[in-house]
Every structure is written in C-alpha cells, then in structure tokens.
Short mmCIF file of C-alpha atoms and ligand atoms in Angstrom, two decimals:
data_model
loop_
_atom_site.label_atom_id
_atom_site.label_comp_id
_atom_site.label_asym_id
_atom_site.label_seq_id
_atom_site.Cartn_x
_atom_site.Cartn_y
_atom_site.Cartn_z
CA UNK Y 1331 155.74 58.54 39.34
CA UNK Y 1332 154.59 61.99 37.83
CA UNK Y 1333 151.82 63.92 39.08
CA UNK Y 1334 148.62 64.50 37.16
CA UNK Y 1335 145.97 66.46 37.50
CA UNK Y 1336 142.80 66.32 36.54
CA UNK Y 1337 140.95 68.01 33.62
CA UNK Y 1338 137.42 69.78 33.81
CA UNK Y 1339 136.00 66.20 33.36
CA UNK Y 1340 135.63 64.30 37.07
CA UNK Y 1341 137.07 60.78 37.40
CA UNK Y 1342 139.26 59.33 39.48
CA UNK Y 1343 142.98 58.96 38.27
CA UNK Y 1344 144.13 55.59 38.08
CA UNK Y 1345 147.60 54.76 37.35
CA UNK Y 1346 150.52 52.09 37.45
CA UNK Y 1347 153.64 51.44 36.84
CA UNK Y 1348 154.87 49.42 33.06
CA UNK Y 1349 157.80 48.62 31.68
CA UNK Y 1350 159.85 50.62 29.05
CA UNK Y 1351 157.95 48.50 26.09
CA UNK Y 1352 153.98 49.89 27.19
CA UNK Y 1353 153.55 52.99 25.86
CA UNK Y 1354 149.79 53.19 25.84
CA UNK Y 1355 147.64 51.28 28.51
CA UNK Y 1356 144.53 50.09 29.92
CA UNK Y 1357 143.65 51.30 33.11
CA UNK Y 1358 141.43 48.36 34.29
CA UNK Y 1359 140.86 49.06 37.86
CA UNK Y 1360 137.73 51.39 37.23
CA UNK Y 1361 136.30 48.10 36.28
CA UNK Y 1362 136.47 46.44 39.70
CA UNK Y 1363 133.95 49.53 40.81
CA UNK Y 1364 131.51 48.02 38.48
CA UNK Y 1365 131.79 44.33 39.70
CA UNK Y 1366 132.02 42.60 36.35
CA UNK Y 1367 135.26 40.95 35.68
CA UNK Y 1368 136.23 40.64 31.97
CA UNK Y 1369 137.60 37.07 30.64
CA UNK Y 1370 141.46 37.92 29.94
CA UNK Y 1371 144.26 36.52 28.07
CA UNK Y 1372 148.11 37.77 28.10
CA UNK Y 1373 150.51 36.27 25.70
CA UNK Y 1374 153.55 37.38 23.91
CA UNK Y 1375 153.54 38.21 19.52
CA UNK Y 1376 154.91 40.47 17.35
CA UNK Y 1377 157.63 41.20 19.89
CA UNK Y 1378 155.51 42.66 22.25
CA UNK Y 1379 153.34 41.58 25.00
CA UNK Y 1380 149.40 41.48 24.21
CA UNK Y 1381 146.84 41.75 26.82
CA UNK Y 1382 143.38 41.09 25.93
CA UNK Y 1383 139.54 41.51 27.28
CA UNK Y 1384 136.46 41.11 26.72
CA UNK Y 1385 132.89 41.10 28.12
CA UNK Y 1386 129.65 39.06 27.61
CA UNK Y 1387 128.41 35.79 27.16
CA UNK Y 1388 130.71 35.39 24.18
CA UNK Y 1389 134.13 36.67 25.27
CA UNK Y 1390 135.99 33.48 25.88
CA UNK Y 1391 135.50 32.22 22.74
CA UNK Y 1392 135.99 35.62 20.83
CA UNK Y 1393 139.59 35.93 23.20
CA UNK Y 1394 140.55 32.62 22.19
CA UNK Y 1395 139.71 33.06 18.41
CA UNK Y 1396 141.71 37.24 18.93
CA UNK Y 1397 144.80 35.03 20.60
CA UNK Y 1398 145.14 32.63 17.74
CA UNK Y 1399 144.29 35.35 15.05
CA UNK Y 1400 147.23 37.45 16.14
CA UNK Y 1401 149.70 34.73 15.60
CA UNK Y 1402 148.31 34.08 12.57
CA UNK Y 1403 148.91 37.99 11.71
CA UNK Y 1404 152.76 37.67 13.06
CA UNK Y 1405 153.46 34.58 10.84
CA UNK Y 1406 152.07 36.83 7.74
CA UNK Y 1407 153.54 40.13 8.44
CA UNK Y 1408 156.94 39.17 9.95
CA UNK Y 1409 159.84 40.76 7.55
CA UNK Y 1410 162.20 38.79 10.44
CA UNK Y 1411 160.97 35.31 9.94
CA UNK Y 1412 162.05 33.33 7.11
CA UNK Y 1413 158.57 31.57 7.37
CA UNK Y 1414 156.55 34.59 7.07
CA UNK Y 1415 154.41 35.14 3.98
CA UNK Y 1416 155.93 38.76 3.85
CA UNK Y 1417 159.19 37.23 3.88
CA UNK Y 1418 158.28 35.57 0.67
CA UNK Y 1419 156.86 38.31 -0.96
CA UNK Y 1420 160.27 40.05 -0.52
CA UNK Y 1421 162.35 37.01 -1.47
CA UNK Y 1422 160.32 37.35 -4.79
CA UNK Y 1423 157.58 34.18 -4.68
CA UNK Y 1424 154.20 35.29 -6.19
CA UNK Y 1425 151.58 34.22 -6.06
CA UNK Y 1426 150.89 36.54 -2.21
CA UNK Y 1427 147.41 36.74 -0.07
CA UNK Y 1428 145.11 39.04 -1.45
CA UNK Y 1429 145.08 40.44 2.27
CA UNK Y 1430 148.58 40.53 2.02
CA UNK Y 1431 148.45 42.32 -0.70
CA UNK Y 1432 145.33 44.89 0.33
CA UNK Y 1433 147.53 45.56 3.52
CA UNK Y 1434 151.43 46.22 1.55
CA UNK Y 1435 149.32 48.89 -0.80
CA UNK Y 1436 147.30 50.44 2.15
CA UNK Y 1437 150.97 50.47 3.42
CA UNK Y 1438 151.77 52.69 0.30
CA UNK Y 1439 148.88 55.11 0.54
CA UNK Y 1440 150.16 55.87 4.26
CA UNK Y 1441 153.26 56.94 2.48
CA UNK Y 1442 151.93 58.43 0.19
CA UNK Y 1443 150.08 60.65 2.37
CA UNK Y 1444 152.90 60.80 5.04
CA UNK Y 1445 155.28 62.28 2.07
CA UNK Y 1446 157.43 59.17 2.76
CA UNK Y 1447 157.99 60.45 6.91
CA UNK Y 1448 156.08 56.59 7.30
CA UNK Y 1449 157.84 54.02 4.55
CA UNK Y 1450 157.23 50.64 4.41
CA UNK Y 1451 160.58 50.17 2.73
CA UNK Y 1452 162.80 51.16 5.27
CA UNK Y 1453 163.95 47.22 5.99
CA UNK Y 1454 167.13 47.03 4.82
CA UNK Y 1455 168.03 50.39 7.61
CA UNK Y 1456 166.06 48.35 10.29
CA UNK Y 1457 168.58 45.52 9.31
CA UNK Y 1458 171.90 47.47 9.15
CA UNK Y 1459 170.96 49.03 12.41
CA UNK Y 1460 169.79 45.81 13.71
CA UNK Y 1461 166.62 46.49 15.54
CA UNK Y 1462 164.98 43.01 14.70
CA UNK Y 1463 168.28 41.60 16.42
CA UNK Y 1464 171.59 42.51 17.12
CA UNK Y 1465 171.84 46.63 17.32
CA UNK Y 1466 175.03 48.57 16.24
CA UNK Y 1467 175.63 52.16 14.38
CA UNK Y 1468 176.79 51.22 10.74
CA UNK Y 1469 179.07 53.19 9.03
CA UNK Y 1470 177.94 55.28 6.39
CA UNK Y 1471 178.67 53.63 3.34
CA UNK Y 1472 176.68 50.90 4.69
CA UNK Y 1473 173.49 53.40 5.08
CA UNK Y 1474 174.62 54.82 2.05
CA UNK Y 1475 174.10 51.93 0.30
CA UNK Y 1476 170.98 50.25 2.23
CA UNK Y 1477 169.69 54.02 1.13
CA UNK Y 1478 169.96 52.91 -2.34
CA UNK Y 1479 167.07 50.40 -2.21
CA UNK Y 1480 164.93 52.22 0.06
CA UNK Y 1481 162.10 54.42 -0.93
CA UNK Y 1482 157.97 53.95 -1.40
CA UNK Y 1483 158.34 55.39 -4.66
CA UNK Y 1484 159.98 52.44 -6.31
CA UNK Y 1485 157.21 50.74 -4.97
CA UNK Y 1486 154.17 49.61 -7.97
CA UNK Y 1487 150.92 48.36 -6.15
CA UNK Y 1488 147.45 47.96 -7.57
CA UNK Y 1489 146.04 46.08 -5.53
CA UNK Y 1490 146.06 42.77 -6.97
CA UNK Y 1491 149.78 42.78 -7.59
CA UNK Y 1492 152.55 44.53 -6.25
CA UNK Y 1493 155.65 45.08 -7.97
CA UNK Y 1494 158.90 45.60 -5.63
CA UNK Y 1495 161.54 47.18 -7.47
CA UNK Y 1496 164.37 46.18 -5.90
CA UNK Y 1497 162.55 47.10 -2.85
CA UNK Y 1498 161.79 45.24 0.35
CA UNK Y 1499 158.57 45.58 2.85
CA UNK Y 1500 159.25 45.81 6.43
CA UNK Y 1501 155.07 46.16 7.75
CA UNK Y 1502 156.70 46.18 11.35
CA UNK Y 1503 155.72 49.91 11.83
CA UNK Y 1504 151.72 48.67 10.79
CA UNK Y 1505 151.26 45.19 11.90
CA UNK Y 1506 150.08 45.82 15.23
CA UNK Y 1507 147.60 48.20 14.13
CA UNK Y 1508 146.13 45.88 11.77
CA UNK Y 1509 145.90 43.24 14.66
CA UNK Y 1510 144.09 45.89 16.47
CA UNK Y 1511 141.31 45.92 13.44
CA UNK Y 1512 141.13 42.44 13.46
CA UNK Y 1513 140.31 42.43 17.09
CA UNK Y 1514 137.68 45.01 16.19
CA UNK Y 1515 136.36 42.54 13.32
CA UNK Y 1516 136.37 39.60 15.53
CA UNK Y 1517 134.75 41.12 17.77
CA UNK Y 1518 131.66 42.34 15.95
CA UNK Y 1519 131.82 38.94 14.16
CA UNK Y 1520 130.99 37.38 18.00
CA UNK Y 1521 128.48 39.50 19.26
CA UNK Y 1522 130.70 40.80 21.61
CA UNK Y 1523 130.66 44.76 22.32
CA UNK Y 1524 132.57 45.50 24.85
CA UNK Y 1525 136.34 44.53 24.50
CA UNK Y 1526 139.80 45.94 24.84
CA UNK Y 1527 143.40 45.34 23.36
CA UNK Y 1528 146.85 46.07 24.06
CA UNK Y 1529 149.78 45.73 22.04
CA UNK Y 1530 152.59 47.46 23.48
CA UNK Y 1531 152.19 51.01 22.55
CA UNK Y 1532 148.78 50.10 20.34
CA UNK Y 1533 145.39 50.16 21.54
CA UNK Y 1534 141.72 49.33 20.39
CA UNK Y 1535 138.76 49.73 22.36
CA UNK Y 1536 135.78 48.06 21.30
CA UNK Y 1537 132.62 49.77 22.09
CA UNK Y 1538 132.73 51.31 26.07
CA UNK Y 1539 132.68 49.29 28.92
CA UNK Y 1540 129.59 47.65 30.70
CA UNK Y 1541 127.96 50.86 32.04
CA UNK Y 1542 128.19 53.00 29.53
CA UNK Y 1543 131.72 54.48 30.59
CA UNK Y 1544 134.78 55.25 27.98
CA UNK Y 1545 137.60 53.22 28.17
CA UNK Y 1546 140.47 55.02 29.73
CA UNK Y 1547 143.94 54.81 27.89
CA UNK Y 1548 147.19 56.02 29.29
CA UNK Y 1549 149.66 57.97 27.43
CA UNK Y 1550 152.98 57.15 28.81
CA UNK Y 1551 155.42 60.11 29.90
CA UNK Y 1552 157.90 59.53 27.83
CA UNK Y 1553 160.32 61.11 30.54
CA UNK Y 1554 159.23 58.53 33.44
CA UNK Y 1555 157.31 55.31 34.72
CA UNK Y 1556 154.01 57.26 34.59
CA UNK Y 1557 151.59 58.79 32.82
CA UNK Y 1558 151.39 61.83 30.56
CA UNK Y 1559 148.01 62.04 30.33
CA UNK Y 1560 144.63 60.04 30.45
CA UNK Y 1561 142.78 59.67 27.42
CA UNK Y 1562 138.65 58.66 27.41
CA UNK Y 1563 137.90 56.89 24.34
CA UNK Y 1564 135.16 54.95 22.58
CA UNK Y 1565 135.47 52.31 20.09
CA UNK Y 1566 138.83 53.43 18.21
CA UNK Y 1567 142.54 52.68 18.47
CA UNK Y 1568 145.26 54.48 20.19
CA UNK Y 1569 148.90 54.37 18.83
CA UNK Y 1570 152.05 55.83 20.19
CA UNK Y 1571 155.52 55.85 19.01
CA UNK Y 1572 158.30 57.44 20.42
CA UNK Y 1573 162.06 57.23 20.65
CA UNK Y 1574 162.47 55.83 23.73
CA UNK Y 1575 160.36 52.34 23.28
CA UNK Y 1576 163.50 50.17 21.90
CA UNK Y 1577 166.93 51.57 21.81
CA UNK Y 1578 170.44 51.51 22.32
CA UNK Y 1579 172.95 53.84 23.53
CA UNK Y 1580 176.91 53.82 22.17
CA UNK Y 1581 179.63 55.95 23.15
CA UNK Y 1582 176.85 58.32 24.95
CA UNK Y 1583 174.63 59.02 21.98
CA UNK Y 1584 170.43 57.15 21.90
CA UNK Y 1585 170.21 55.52 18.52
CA UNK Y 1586 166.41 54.50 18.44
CA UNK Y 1587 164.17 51.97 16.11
CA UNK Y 1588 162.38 55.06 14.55
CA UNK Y 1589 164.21 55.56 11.34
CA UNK Y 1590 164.14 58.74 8.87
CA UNK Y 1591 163.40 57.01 5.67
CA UNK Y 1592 165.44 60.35 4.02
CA UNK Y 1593 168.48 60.03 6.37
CA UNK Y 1594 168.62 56.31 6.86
CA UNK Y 1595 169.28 57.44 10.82
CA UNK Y 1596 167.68 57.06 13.99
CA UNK Y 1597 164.66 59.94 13.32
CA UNK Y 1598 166.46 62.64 14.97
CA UNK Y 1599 162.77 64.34 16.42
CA UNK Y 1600 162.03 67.18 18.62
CA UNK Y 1601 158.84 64.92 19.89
CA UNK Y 1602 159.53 62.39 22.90
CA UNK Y 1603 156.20 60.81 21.35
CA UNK Y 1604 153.56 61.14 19.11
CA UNK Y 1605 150.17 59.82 19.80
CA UNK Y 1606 147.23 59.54 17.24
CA UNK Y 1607 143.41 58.35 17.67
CA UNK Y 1608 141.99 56.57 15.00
CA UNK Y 1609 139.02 54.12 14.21
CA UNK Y 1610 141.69 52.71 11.60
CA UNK Y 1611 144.16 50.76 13.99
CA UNK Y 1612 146.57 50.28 10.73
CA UNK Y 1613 145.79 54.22 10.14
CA UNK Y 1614 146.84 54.96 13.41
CA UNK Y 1615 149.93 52.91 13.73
CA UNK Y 1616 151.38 54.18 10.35
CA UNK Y 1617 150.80 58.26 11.24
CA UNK Y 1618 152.00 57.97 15.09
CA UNK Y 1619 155.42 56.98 13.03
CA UNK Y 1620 155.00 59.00 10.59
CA UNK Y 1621 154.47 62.28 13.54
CA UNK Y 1622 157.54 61.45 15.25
CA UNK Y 1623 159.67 61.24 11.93
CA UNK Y 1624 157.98 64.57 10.68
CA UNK Y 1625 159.19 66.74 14.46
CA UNK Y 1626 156.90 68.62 16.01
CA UNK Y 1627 156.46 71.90 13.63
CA UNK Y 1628 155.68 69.45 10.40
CA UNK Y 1629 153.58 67.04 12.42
CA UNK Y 1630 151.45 69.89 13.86
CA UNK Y 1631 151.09 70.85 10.24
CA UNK Y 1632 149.91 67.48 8.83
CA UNK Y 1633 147.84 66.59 11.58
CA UNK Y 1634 145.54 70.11 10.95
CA UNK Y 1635 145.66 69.52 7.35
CA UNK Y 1636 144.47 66.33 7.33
CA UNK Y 1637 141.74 66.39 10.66
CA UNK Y 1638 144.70 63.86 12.19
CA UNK Y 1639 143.58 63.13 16.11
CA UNK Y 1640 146.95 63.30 17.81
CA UNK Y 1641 148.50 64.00 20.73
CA UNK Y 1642 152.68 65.07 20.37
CA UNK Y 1643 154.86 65.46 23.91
CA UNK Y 1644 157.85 67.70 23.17
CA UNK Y 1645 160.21 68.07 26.68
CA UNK Y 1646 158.01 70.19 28.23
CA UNK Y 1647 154.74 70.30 26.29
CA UNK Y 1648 151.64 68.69 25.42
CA UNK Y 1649 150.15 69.26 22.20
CA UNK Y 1650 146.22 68.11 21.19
CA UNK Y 1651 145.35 67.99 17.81
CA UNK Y 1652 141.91 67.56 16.14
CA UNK Y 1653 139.73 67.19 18.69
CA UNK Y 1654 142.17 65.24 21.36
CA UNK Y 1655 141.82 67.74 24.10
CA UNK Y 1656 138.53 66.70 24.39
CA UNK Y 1657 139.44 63.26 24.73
CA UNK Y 1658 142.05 64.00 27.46
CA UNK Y 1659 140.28 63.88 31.41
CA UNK Y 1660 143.94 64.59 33.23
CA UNK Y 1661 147.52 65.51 32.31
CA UNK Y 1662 150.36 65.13 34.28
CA UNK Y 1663 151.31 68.37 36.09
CA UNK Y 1664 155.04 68.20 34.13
CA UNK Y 1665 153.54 69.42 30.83
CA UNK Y 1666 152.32 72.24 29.81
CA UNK Y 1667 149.29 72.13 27.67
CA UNK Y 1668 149.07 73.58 24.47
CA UNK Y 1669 146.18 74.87 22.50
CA UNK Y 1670 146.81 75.20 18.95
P1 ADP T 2109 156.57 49.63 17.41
O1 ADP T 2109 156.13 48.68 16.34
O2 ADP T 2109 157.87 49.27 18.03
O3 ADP T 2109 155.51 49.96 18.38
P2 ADP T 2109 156.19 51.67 15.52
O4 ADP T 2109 154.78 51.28 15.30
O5 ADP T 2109 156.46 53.11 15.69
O6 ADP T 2109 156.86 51.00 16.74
O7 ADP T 2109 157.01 51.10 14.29
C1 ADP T 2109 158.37 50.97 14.34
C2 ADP T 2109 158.78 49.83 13.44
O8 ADP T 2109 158.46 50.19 12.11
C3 ADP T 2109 160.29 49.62 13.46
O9 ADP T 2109 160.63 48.59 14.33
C4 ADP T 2109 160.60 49.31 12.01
O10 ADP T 2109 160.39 47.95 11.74
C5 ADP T 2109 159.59 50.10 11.25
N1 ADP T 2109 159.98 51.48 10.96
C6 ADP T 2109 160.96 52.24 11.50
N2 ADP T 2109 160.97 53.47 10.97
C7 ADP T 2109 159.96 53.49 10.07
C8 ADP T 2109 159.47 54.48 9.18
N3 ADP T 2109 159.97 55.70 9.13
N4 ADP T 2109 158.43 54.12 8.38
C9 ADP T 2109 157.87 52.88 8.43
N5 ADP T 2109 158.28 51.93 9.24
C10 ADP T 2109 159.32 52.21 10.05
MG1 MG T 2110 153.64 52.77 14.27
#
C-alpha cells in the first residue's frame, strides 16, 4: 500500500485494496459516517466486474432496470460475440439500430478528434494479438497485414448509415463509457439523484451523495495495490486506461491490450495511465485511450488544446490537466505533482 497525503482540502483518506482489473474506484466507506446505506448490485458484463448504487425511494428498481440495461449494452456492442448486433454490422447485415449507429459515428468523431491515437477499427490487431481470448505476439506480416484493413479513415458514417470499407468496429475501447451514460439516463429517468457506477476502470457519479458531499473516486497507482490519488467529483464520469489493466508478458517483454492504431503494437507509452473527467462517459472512455496511445508530451498537448480534464501518471509524476488539480483532495506521497 502507497502512502498518500492529503491535499489543502480536509477529508479523511479512505482506501483499499482491488485487483489488477479496478483501475478507478468508489470509496464507499465515507458513506457509513452518514448512516444511509445505498441498495447495491455486483454482477459481471463486458468482461469486467460492475458494481452499482443508488439512493432513494426509487433505487431498487432503477438498479435492477441499470443491471439488465448493461447486458443489453454488452449483447449490442460485443465485436467478440457472434450474437452481438455489432457483430452483424461487421459481418455486413444492414439494416443496424439507429443507436447503434449514433454510437459507431460518435465512435468516428473521437477519432477524428484523437488524430486516429483512439480508432474504433483497430479489431482485427485486438484479434491477432488475442486480447478478447487467447494472447500471443504475431509476427509481422500478420500485423502487417491486419494493418491493411485498419484505419477510421476508410470509415463513411452519416449517421443514418455507415459504410465499412473493408473495415471492422471493435467499440470495446467505448462501450463501458456509454453504459456509464445510460446509468446517468436511467437514473434521471427514475427520479433517482444520487447514484454511483463502476465498471472496471470507468466511473459515473450521479449527482453527490446524500449530504451534499462529492463522490470520492480513486485513481489507481499504476505501480501498486493502492491509490495514486483521490479524486472529488460531482455528477460526471471517470475513465482510466493504462498498460497494466490486461496483459501478457513473453520472453520478458509486457505486451498490453492498448494498441497503436499506426504501429499495430502494444502502445509503447511513456504514461503508466491516463485518466480523464468527463460528463460524456463515452467521451471519456474514448480520450483516456486515446492519452495513453498519444505519450505523455502529445497528450499534455491535446488535453490543453481541447479543455480535456485529465489526469496522466508517468513513473514518477502526476500530471493535472484542465482543471483536475482541483478535483484531486490527496496524492500518494510516490508522485510528484506537476503543474503545467
Ligand atoms: P478497457 O475497456 O479494458 O477498460 P479501454 O477503455 O482503454 O480499456 O479500451 C481498450 C479496448 O479498446 C481494447 O480491449 C480494445 O478492444 C480496444 N482498443 C485497443 N486499442 C485501441 C485504440 N487505440 N483505439 C480504440 N480502441 C482500442
Ligand atoms: Mg477507454
């Protein structure tokens, strides 16, 4: 466990343990000061396990409704399942789900705006390398060739249609944000204000919690079991992506599920992990990818030009962006904080 200290802001640090998978948590024992237990649900989707609260009169049924709506989400957006609807957009079938359809060409403008660092096309690399399955380093006329059919600029969307060009989606590096805005939707759509998501390294908090307090979200050192830093956050999502989430090592070398679109390799980044703050869950999924693809001097770039709320850990640094240091009430005594 890491020390951290705390930032000009008072509260009391509360940390635990998580697995290699949790990038970004909920730190839910502040809530047992205030008495008022939130209805829960855990389950596992979208490769990754979910925990879920909420508060009020309405939260069981709003939790229940959030469980079933994110399996309905991983049976659209799965490019692994041959059941998926993405699956058959891919394989050619038309006619595809408006909301399919709104979410593949918001897919585009984030690479678009990424200059391709996040690309919805990289699915035949995640294949060759085998991250939905079976991982292994392919050889390089296999990347070589996967390269061929990879790249958002084939890609034709207006919004009603969306022509492939040889092409094929993989929405794995978005899904989970845009079952964070669903929760969001849901929510609001129950009456309920006050409610909290986790999807592995995702996060959306719903309004604050009973009392008027921020939610607190950890940032996960990237270097250890504990936390880089404690983030206090109001209705928006958190998203982190970093190297180190879902990997495998062979003859001594990390190859990672983060792919360089350009390379058709394992990103090779400067970052340990990039974190961004967004209302848009789907917005904030897409550019924590993109970040860690782009290395720290790029990322730093994009993130001023474009008012991006991020937060990038390097070995031995922490980097706010956009506002995030005022987000941030304590930061583990490893890192050094930089103001840029
Ligand atoms: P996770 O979904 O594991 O939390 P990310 O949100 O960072 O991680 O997305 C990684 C997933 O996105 C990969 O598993 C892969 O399916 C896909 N992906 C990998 N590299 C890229 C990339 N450069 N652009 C878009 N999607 C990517
Ligand atoms: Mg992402």
């Amino acid at each position: 466990m890491v020390k951290l200290i705390k930032t000009k802001k008072s509260g009391k640090l509360l940390a635990k343990n998580c697995g290699a998978a949790c990038l970004v948590f909920f730190l839910a024992l502040a809530l047992a000061a205030c008495g008022i237990s939130p209805a829960e649900r855990d389950f596992f989707a979208m490769d990754t396990y979910i925990e879920i609260q909420a508060y009020g009169k309405n939260a069981e049924g709003f939790l229940t409704e959030a469980n079933t709506e994110t399996i309905r989400l991983e049976n659209l957006l799965s490019a692994h399942s041959e059941k998926s609807e993405l699956n058959a957009l891919n394989s050619g079938k038309t006619p595809n789900s408006p909301e399919l359809l709104n979410l593949a060409g918001e897919a585009v403008s984030l690479a678009d705006l990424t200059g391709g660092a996040f690309d919805p096309t990289v699915l035949p690399l995640v294949e060759l390398w085998g991250f939905g399955d079976e991982m292994r380093v392919p050889k390089q006329s296999e990347i070589d060739a996967a390269l061929e059919t990879v790249g958002y600029g084939k890609l034709r969307s207006d919004g009603n249609k969306i022509t492939l060009n040889g092409t094929r989606l993989d929405l794995g590096g978005i899904a989970k944000g845009y079952a964070a805005d669903r929760f969001g939707l849901l929510a609001a759509q129950h009456g309920v204000d006050s409610a909290f998501a986790s999807f592995g390294g995702m996060v959306a908090a719903v309004g604050q919690k009973p009392g008027g307090k921020p939610w607190r979200v950890g940032v996960k050192d990237p270097r250890s079991d504990g936390l880089a830093a404690v983030l206090e956050v109001r209705d928006t999502c958190v998203s982190t992506s970093g190297g180190y989430e879902r990997y495998f090592t062979h003859e001594g070398k990390i190859y990672h599920h983060i792919l360089d679109p350009k390379t058709g390799y394992p990103a090779e980044s400067d970052l340990l992990s990039a974190t961004v703050v967004d209302p848009s869950g789907t917005r904030a999924d897409a550019l924590s990818t993109a970040l860690y693809v782009m290395g720290k001097d790029r990322a730093i770039e994009f993130c001023k030009e474009n008012q991006i709320c991020a937060i990038l850990i390097t070995e031995n640094e922490l980097i706010p962006l956009s506002g995030a240091d005022r987000l941030i009430s304590e930061i583990s005594q490893s890192y050094e904080l930089i103001k840029e």
